[in-house]
Coordinates of C-alpha atoms in Angstrom, one line a residue:
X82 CA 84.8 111.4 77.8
X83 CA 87.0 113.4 75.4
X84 CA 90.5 113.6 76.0
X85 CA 92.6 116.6 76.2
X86 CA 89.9 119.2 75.9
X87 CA 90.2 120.6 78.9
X88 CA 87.7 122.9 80.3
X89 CA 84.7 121.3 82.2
X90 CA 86.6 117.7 82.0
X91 CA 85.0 115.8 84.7
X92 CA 87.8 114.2 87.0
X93 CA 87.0 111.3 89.2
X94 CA 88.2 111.0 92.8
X95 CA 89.6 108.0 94.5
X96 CA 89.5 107.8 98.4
X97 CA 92.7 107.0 99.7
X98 CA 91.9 107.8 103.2
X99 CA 90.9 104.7 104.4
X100 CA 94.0 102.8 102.9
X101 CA 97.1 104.6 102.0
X102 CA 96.6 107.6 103.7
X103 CA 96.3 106.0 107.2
X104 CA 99.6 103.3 105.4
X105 CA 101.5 105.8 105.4
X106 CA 101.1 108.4 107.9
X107 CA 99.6 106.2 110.3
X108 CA 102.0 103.1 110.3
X109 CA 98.6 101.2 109.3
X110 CA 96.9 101.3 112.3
X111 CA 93.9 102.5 111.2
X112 CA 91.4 99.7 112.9
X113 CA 87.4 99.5 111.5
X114 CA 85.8 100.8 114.4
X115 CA 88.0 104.0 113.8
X116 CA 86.3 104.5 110.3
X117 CA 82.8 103.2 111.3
X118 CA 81.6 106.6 112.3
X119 CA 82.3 108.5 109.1
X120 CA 81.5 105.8 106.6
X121 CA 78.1 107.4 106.0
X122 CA 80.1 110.7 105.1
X123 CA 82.7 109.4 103.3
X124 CA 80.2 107.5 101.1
X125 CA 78.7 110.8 100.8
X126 CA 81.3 112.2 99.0
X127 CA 80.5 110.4 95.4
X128 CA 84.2 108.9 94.9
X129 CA 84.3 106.6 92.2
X130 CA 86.2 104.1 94.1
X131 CA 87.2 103.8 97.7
X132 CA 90.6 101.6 98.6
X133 CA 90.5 100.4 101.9
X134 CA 92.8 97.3 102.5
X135 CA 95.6 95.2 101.1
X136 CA 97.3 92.3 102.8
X137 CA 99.9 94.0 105.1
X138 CA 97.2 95.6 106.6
X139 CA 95.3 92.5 107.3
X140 CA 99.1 91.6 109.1
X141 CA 98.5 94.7 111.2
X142 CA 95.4 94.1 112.2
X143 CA 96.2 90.0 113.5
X144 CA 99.3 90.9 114.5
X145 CA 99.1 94.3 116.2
X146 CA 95.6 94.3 117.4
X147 CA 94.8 90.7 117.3
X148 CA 91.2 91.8 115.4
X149 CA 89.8 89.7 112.3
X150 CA 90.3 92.1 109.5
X151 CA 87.6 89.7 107.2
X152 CA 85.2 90.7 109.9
X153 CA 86.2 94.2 110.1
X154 CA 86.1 94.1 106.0
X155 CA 83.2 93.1 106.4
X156 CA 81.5 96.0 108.8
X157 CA 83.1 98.2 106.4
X158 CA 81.7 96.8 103.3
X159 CA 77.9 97.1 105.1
X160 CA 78.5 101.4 106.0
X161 CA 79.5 101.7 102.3
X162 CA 76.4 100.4 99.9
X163 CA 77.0 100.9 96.6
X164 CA 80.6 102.1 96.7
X165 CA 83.2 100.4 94.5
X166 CA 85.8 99.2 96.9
X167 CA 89.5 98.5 96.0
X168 CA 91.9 96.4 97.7
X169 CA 95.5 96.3 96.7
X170 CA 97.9 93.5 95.9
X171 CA 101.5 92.8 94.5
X172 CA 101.3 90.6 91.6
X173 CA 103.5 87.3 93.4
X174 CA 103.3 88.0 97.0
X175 CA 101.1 88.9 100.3
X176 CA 102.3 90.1 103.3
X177 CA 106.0 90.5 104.0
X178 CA 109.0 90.9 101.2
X179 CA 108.8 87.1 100.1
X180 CA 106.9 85.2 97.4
X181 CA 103.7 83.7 98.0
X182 CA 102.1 80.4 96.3
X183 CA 100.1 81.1 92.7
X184 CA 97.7 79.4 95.1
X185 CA 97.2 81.3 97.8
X186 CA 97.5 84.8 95.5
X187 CA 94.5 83.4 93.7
X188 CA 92.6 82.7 97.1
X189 CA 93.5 85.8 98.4
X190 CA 91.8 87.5 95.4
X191 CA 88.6 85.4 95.1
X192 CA 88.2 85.3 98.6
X193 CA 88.1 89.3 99.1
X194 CA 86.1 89.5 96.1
X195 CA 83.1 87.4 98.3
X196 CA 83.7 90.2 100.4
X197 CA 82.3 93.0 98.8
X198 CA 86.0 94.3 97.0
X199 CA 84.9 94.6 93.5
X200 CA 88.2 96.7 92.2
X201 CA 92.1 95.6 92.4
X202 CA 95.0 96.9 92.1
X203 CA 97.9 95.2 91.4
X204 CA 101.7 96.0 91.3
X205 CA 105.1 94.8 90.6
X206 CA 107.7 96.9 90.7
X207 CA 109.4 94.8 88.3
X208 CA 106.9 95.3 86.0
X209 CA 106.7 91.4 85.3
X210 CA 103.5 91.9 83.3
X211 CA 102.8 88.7 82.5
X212 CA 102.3 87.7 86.0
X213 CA 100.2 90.6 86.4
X214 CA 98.3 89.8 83.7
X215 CA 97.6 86.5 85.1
X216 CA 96.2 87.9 88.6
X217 CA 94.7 90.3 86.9
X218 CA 93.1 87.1 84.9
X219 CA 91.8 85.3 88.4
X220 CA 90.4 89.0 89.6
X221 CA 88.3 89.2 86.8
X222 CA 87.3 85.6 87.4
X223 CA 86.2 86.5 90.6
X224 CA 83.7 89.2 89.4
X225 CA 85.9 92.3 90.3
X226 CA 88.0 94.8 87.8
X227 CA 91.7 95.0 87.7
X228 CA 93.9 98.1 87.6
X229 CA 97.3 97.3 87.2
X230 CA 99.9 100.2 88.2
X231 CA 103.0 101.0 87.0
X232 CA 105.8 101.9 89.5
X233 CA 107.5 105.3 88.8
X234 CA 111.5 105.2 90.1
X235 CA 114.0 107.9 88.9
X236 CA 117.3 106.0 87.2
X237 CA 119.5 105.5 84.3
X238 CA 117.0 102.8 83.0
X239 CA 113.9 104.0 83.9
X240 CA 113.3 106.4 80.5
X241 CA 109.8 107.4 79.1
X242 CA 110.3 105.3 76.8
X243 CA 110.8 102.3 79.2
X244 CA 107.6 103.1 80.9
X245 CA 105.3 103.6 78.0
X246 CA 106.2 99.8 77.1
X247 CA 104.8 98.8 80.0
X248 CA 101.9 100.9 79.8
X249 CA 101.4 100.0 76.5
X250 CA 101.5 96.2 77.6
X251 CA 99.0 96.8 80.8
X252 CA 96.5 98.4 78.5
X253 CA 96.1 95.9 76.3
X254 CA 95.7 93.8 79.2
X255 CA 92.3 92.1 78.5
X256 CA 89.4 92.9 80.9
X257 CA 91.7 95.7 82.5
X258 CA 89.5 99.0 83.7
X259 CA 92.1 101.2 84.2
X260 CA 96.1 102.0 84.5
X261 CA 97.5 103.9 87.5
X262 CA 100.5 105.7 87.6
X263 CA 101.9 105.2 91.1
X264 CA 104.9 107.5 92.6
X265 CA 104.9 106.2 95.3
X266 CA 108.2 108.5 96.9
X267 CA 106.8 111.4 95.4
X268 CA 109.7 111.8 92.9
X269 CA 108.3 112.9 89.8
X270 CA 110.0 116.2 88.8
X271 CA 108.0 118.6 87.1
X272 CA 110.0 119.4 83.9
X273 CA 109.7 115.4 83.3
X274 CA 106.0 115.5 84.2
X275 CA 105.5 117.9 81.3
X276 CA 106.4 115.6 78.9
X277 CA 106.2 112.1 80.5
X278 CA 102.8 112.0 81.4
X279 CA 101.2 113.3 77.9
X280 CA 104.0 110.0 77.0
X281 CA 101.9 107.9 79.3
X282 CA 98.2 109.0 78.0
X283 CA 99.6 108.2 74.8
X284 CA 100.5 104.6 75.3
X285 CA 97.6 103.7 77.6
X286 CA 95.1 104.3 74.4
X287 CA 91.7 104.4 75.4
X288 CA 92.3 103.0 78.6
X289 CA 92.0 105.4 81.5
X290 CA 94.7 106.3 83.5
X291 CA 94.8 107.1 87.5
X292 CA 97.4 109.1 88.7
X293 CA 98.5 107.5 92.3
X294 CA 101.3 110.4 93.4
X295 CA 102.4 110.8 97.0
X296 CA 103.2 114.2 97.9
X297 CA 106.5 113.0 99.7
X298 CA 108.4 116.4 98.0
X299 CA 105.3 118.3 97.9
X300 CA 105.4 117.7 94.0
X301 CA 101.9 115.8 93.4
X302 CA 99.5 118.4 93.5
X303 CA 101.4 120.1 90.8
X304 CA 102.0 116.9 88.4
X305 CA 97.8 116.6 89.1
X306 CA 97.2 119.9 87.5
X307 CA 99.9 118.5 84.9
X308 CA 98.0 115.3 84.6
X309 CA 94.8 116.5 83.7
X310 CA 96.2 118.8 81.6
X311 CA 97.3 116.1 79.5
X312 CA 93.7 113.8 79.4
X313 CA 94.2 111.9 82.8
X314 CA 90.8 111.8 84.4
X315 CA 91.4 109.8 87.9
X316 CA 93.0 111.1 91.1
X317 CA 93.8 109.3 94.1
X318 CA 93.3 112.6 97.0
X319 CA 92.7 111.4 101.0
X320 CA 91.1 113.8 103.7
X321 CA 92.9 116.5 104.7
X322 CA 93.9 115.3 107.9
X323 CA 95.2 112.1 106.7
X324 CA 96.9 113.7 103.8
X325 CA 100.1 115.2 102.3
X326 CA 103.8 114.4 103.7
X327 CA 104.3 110.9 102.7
X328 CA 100.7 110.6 101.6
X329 CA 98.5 111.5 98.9
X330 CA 98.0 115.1 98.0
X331 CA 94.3 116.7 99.9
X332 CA 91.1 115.7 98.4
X333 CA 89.8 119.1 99.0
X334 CA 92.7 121.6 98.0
X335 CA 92.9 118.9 94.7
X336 CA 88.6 120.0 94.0
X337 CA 89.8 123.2 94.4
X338 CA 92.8 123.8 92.7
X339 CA 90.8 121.7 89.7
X340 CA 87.7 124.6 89.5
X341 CA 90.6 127.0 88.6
X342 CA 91.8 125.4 85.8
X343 CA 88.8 125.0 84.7
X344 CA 87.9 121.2 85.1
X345 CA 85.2 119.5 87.2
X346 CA 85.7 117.1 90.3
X347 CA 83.4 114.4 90.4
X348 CA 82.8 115.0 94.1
X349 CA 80.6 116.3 96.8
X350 CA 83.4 118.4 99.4
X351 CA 80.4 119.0 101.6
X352 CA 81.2 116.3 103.9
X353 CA 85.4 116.3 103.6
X354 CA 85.5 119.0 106.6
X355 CA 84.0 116.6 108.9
X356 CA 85.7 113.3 107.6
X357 CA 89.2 115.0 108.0
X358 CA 88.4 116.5 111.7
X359 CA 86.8 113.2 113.2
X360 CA 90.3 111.3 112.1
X361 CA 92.6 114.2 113.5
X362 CA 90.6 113.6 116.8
X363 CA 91.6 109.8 116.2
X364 CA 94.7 110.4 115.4
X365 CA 95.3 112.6 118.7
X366 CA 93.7 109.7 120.9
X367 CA 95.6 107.3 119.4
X368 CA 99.2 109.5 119.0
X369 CA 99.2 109.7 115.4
X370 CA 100.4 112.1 113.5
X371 CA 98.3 114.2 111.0
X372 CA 99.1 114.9 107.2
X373 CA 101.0 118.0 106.6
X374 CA 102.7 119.9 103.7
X375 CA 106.1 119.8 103.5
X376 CA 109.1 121.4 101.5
X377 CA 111.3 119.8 98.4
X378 CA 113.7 118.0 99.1
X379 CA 116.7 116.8 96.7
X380 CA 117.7 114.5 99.0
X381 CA 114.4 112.5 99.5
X382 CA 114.4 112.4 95.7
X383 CA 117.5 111.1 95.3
X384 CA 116.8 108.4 97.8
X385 CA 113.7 107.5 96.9
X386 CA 113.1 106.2 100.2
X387 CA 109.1 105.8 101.0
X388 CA 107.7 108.1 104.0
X389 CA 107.6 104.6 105.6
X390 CA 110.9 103.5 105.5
X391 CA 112.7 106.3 106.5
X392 CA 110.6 105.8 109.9
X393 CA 111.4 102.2 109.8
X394 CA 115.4 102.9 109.2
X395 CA 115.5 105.3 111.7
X396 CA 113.7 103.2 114.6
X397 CA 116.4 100.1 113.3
X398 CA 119.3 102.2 114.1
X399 CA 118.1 103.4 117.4
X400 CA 118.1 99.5 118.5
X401 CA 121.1 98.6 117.3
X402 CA 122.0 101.9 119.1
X403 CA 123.5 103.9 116.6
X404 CA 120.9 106.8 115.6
X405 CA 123.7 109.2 114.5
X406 CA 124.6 107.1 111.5
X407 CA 121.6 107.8 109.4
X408 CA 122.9 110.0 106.9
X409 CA 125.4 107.2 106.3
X410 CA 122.3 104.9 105.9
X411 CA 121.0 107.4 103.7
X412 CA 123.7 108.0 101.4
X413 CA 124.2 104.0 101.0
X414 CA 120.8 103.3 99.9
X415 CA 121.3 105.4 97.1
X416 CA 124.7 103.1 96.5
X417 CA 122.8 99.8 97.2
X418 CA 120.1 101.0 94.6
X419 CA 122.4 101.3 91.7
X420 CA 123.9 97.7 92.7
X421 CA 121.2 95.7 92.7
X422 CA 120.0 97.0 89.1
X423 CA 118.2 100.1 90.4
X424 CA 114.8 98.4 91.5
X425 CA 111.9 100.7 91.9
X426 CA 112.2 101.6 95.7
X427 CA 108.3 100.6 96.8
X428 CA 107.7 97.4 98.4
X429 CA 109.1 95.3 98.8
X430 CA 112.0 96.9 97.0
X431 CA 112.5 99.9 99.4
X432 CA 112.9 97.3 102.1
X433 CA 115.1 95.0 100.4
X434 CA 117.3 97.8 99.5
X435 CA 116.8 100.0 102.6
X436 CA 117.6 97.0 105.2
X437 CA 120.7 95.9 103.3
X438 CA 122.1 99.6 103.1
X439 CA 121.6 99.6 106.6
X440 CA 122.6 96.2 106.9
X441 CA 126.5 97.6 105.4
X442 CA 126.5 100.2 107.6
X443 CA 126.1 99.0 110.8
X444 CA 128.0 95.8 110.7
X445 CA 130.8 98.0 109.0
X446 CA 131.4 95.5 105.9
X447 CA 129.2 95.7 102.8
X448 CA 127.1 92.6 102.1
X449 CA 129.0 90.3 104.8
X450 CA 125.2 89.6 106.0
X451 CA 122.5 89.7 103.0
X452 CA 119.0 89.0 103.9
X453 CA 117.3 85.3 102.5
X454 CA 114.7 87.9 101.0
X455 CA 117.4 89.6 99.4
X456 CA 119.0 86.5 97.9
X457 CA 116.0 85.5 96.6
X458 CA 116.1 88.6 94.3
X459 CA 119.5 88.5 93.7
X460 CA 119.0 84.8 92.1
X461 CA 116.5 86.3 89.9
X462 CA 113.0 84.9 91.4
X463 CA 111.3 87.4 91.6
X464 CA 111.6 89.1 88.3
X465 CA 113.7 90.4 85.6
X466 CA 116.2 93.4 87.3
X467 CA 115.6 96.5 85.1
X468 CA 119.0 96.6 84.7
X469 CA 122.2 94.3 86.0
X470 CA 123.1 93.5 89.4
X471 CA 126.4 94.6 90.3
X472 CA 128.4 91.4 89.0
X473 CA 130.9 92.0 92.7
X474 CA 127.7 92.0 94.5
X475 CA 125.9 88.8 92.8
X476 CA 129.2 87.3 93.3
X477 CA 129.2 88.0 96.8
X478 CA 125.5 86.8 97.2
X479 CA 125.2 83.7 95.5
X480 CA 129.0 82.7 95.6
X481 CA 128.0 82.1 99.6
X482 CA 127.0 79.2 100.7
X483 CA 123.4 80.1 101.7
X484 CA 123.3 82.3 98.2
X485 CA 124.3 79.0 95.9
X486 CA 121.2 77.5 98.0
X487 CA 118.7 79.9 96.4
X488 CA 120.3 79.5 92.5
X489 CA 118.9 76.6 92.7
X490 CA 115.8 76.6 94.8
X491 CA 112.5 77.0 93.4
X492 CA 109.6 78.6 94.9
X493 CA 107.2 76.1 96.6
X494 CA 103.8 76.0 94.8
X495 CA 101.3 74.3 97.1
X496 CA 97.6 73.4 96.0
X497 CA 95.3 74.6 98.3
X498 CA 94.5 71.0 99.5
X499 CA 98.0 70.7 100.3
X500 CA 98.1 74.2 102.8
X501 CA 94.8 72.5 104.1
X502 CA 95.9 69.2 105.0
X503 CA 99.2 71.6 107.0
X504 CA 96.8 73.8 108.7
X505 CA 93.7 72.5 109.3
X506 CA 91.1 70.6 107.1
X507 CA 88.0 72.5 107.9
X508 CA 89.3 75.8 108.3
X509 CA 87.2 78.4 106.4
X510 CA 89.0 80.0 103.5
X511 CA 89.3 82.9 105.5
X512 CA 91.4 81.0 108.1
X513 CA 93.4 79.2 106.0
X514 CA 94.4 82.7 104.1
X515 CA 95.7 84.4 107.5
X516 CA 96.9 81.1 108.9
X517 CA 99.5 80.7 105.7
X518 CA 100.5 84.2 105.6
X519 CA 100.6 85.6 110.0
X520 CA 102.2 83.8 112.5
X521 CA 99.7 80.7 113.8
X522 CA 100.2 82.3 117.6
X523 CA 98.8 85.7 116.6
X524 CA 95.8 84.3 114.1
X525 CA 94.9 82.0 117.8
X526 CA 94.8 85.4 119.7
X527 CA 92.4 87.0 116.8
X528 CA 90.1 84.2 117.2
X529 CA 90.3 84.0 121.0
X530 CA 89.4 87.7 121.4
X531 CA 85.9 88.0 120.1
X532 CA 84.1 90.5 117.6
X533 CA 85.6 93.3 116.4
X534 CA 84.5 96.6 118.2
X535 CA 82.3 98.5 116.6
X536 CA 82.1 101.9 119.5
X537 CA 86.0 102.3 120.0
X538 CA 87.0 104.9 123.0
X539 CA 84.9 108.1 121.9
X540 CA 87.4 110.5 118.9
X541 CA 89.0 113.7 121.3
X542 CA 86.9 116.8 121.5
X543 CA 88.1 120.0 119.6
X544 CA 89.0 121.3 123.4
X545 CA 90.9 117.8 124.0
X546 CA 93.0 118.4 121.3
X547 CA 93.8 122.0 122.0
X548 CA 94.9 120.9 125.5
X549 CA 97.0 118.5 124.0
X550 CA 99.0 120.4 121.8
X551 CA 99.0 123.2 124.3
X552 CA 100.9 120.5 126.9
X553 CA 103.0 119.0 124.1
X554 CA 103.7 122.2 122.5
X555 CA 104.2 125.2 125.4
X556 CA 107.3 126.5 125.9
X557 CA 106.0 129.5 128.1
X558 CA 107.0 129.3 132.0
X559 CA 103.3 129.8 133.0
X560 CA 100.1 129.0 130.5
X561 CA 96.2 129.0 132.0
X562 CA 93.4 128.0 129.9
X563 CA 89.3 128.0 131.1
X564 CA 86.6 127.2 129.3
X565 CA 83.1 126.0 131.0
X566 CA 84.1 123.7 133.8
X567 CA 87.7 123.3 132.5
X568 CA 90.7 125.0 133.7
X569 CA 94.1 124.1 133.5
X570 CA 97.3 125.5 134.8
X571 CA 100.7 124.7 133.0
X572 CA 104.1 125.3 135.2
X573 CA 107.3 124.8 133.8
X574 CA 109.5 123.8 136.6
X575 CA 112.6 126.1 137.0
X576 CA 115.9 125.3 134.5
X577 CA 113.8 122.1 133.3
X578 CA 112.0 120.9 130.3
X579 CA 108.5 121.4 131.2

């Protein structure tokens, strides 16, 4: 396909409904039997790949629902014949903000790979690209494609030019498929887009390039139009009801806004009608919230806080019983950001940042109490800093006691024989994987409590969830509704709430 042509440009779709869509507006709680009954639709579609997992939703899944995920992969895998599927991956770590064993990150990749993912993505928001090339190395070993990403983050080292280096270094990659471009706070501003993504089509060669934008400041579905424009040919979209907000932008408003410039989506919209109204039923049975547009906001750009982590913040503050202090949490992040050498803020970076601004706020003394996750960062294992760390900060951190532990300290690097002789010597690989990485109590309870449903409690009628909102939402004194053998009365009780 001919770059920068323009008109009639076929542009393929990837489905972010099943993984990042339900990530981030759904706290990943997204469980298979959820999917199951739209599978055939979704397949229907004709994305060219389909992401549905990554390792902190295999967490969610032990931990919260006490379901095996490899078994629910697995269900999955069998409703989508034929389909590409993607799982995701940071380049040195699996589940939580820590490091994980070479070891285990290899396992974790070959292992999924057996089960039917055939495409990864892999991130770092350090951009340590040799040690994404290495994963990258074991994914192709394994059978599957990688797609290394690149981590867009607004600061005063974070210049085109920086990014098309690591581009440029990605691409030539060997064995790599394609190169995403990931925003993942939505912070892309449009004058830069104009000129920073023709930047990035440049440097990636003839290697495609997916464009992974959130539309956290309702920016993304603008910068796709931009995109395009400028030779990209891959768009990550999700179903409308699991899209926009901290999400991706809609996969059928994208199709559509496409036809008017003039380019072609690669997909089928037939079926995205009923896909997005069987997971708005979900997300009403299960008190979700669905995806929904919202307005620029200078201060979530400045932040660059995930959809996420704002959530996560906020909930934080309300335990240690101080909700009216998140401005102040707000405004520090920003402050922490530039003092540990302005890391881009997507995991685990927006948490390592995010918990230590709120960390500074609500013990009222900046870094008297610095995470071990933080530390670890700080003493420079997990990457190069894109630029230096506050030198009153690194002397606060690793001038401690528990910080001149970690200068020191070397990751641990198990062999798999090793974890296996710890947890179990006949454990299956599968196991062994959620055994290193979740809690042993909660990885007992997923085994204990049987086969993953398939038939979950039956998705909310259209009437179900009209009667919903109309009880959550009334303000009236007096509301009747009938329809058939339904009839409800609403009566708001004098001087009170409802």
């Amino acid at each position: 396909m001919e770059r920068g042509t323009g008109r009639m440009t076929r542009i393929e779709f990837v489905d972010q409904t099943l993984r990042d869509g339900q990530q981030s507006l759904w706290g990943m709680r997204m469980r298979a039997g959820h999917a199951l009954p739209v599978l055939d639709l979704v397949n229907r579609v004709g994305y060219s790949v389909i992401d549905v997992t990554g390792s902190s939703m295999f967490e969610v899944q032990v931990r919260h629902w006490h379901e095996n995920p490899w078994e629910g992969l697995d269900l999955i895998r069998e409703q989508l014949p034929g389909a590409t599927l993607r799982a995701g991956t940071r380049s040195n770590g699996a589940v939580g903000m820590g490091l994980t064993p070479y070891s285990v990150m290899d396992l974790w990749v070959t292992t999924l790979a057996k089960h039917g993912i055939n495409s990864f993505w892999i991130f770092d928001c350090l951009h340590d690209t040799d040690q994404m090339g290495r994963l990258a190395q074991t994914v192709i070993s394994a059978g599957a494609t990688p797609s290394p990403q690149v981590m867009f983050g607004t600061s005063p080292v974070h210049t085109d030019e920086y990014f098309a280096d690591v581009v440029s270094r990605l691409a030539a990659v060997p064995g790599v498929a394609s190169v995403l471009l990931g925003d993942e706070a939505g912070v892309l501003d449009v004058r830069r887009a104009e000129h920073f993504l023709p930047a990035m089509v440049a440097a990636a060669g003839d290697v495609p390039l997916e464009m992974h934008f959130h539309n956290t400041t309702g920016l993304a579905s603008v910068n796709h139009l931009i995109g395009v424009e400028a030779g990209i040919s891959i768009l990550h979209t999700a179903a409308e009801s699991l899209a926009n907000g901290p999400s991706m932008p809609s996969a059928n408003v994208t199709a559509d806004n496409l036809k008017r410039r003039g380019f072609q989506p690669a997909i089928d919209v037939g079926p995205l009608a009923e896909i997005s109204d069987h997971f708005a039923r979900v997300a009403v049975n299960e008190g979700h919230p669905v995806g929904a547009p919202r307005e620029y906001s200078v201060a979530v750009a400045d932040q660059q806080l995930p959809g996420g982590m704002t959530g996560t913040l906020r909930n934080q503050l309300q335990q240690y019983g101080m909700p009216e202090r998140m401005g102040e949490v707000l405004e520090e992040v920003t402050r922490v950001r530039a003092e540990m050498g302005w890391p881009i803020m997507a995991t685990p970076f927006s948490q390592l940042v995010g918990i230590q601004a709120l960390l500074n706020v609500v013990t009222g003394e900046r870094y008297s109490m610095i995470p071990d996750e933080n530390l670890i960062y700080l003493a420079g294992h997990m990457g190069k800093t894109p630029a230096p760390v506050d030198p009153e900060v690194l002397d606060k951190a690793l001038g401690s006691g528990r910080g001149k532990e970690f200068v020191s300290w070397t990751p641990p690097q198990p062999t798999i024989a090793e974890l296996r002789h710890e947890h179990g010597d006949t454990l299956s690989d599968e196991e062994l994987i959620l055994r290193v990485l979740i809690p042993g109590p909660d990885v007992d309870k997923t085994y204990a409590s049987g086969p993953v449903a398939r038939d979950l409690p039956q998705a909310a009628t259209p009437e179900a969830v009209f009667l919903r909102r109309l009880v959550r939402e009334t303000r009236a004194a007096y509301a009747s509704y009938s329809h058939g053998h339904t009839h409800l009365e609403l009566r708001r009780h004098p001087g009170g709430e409802g």
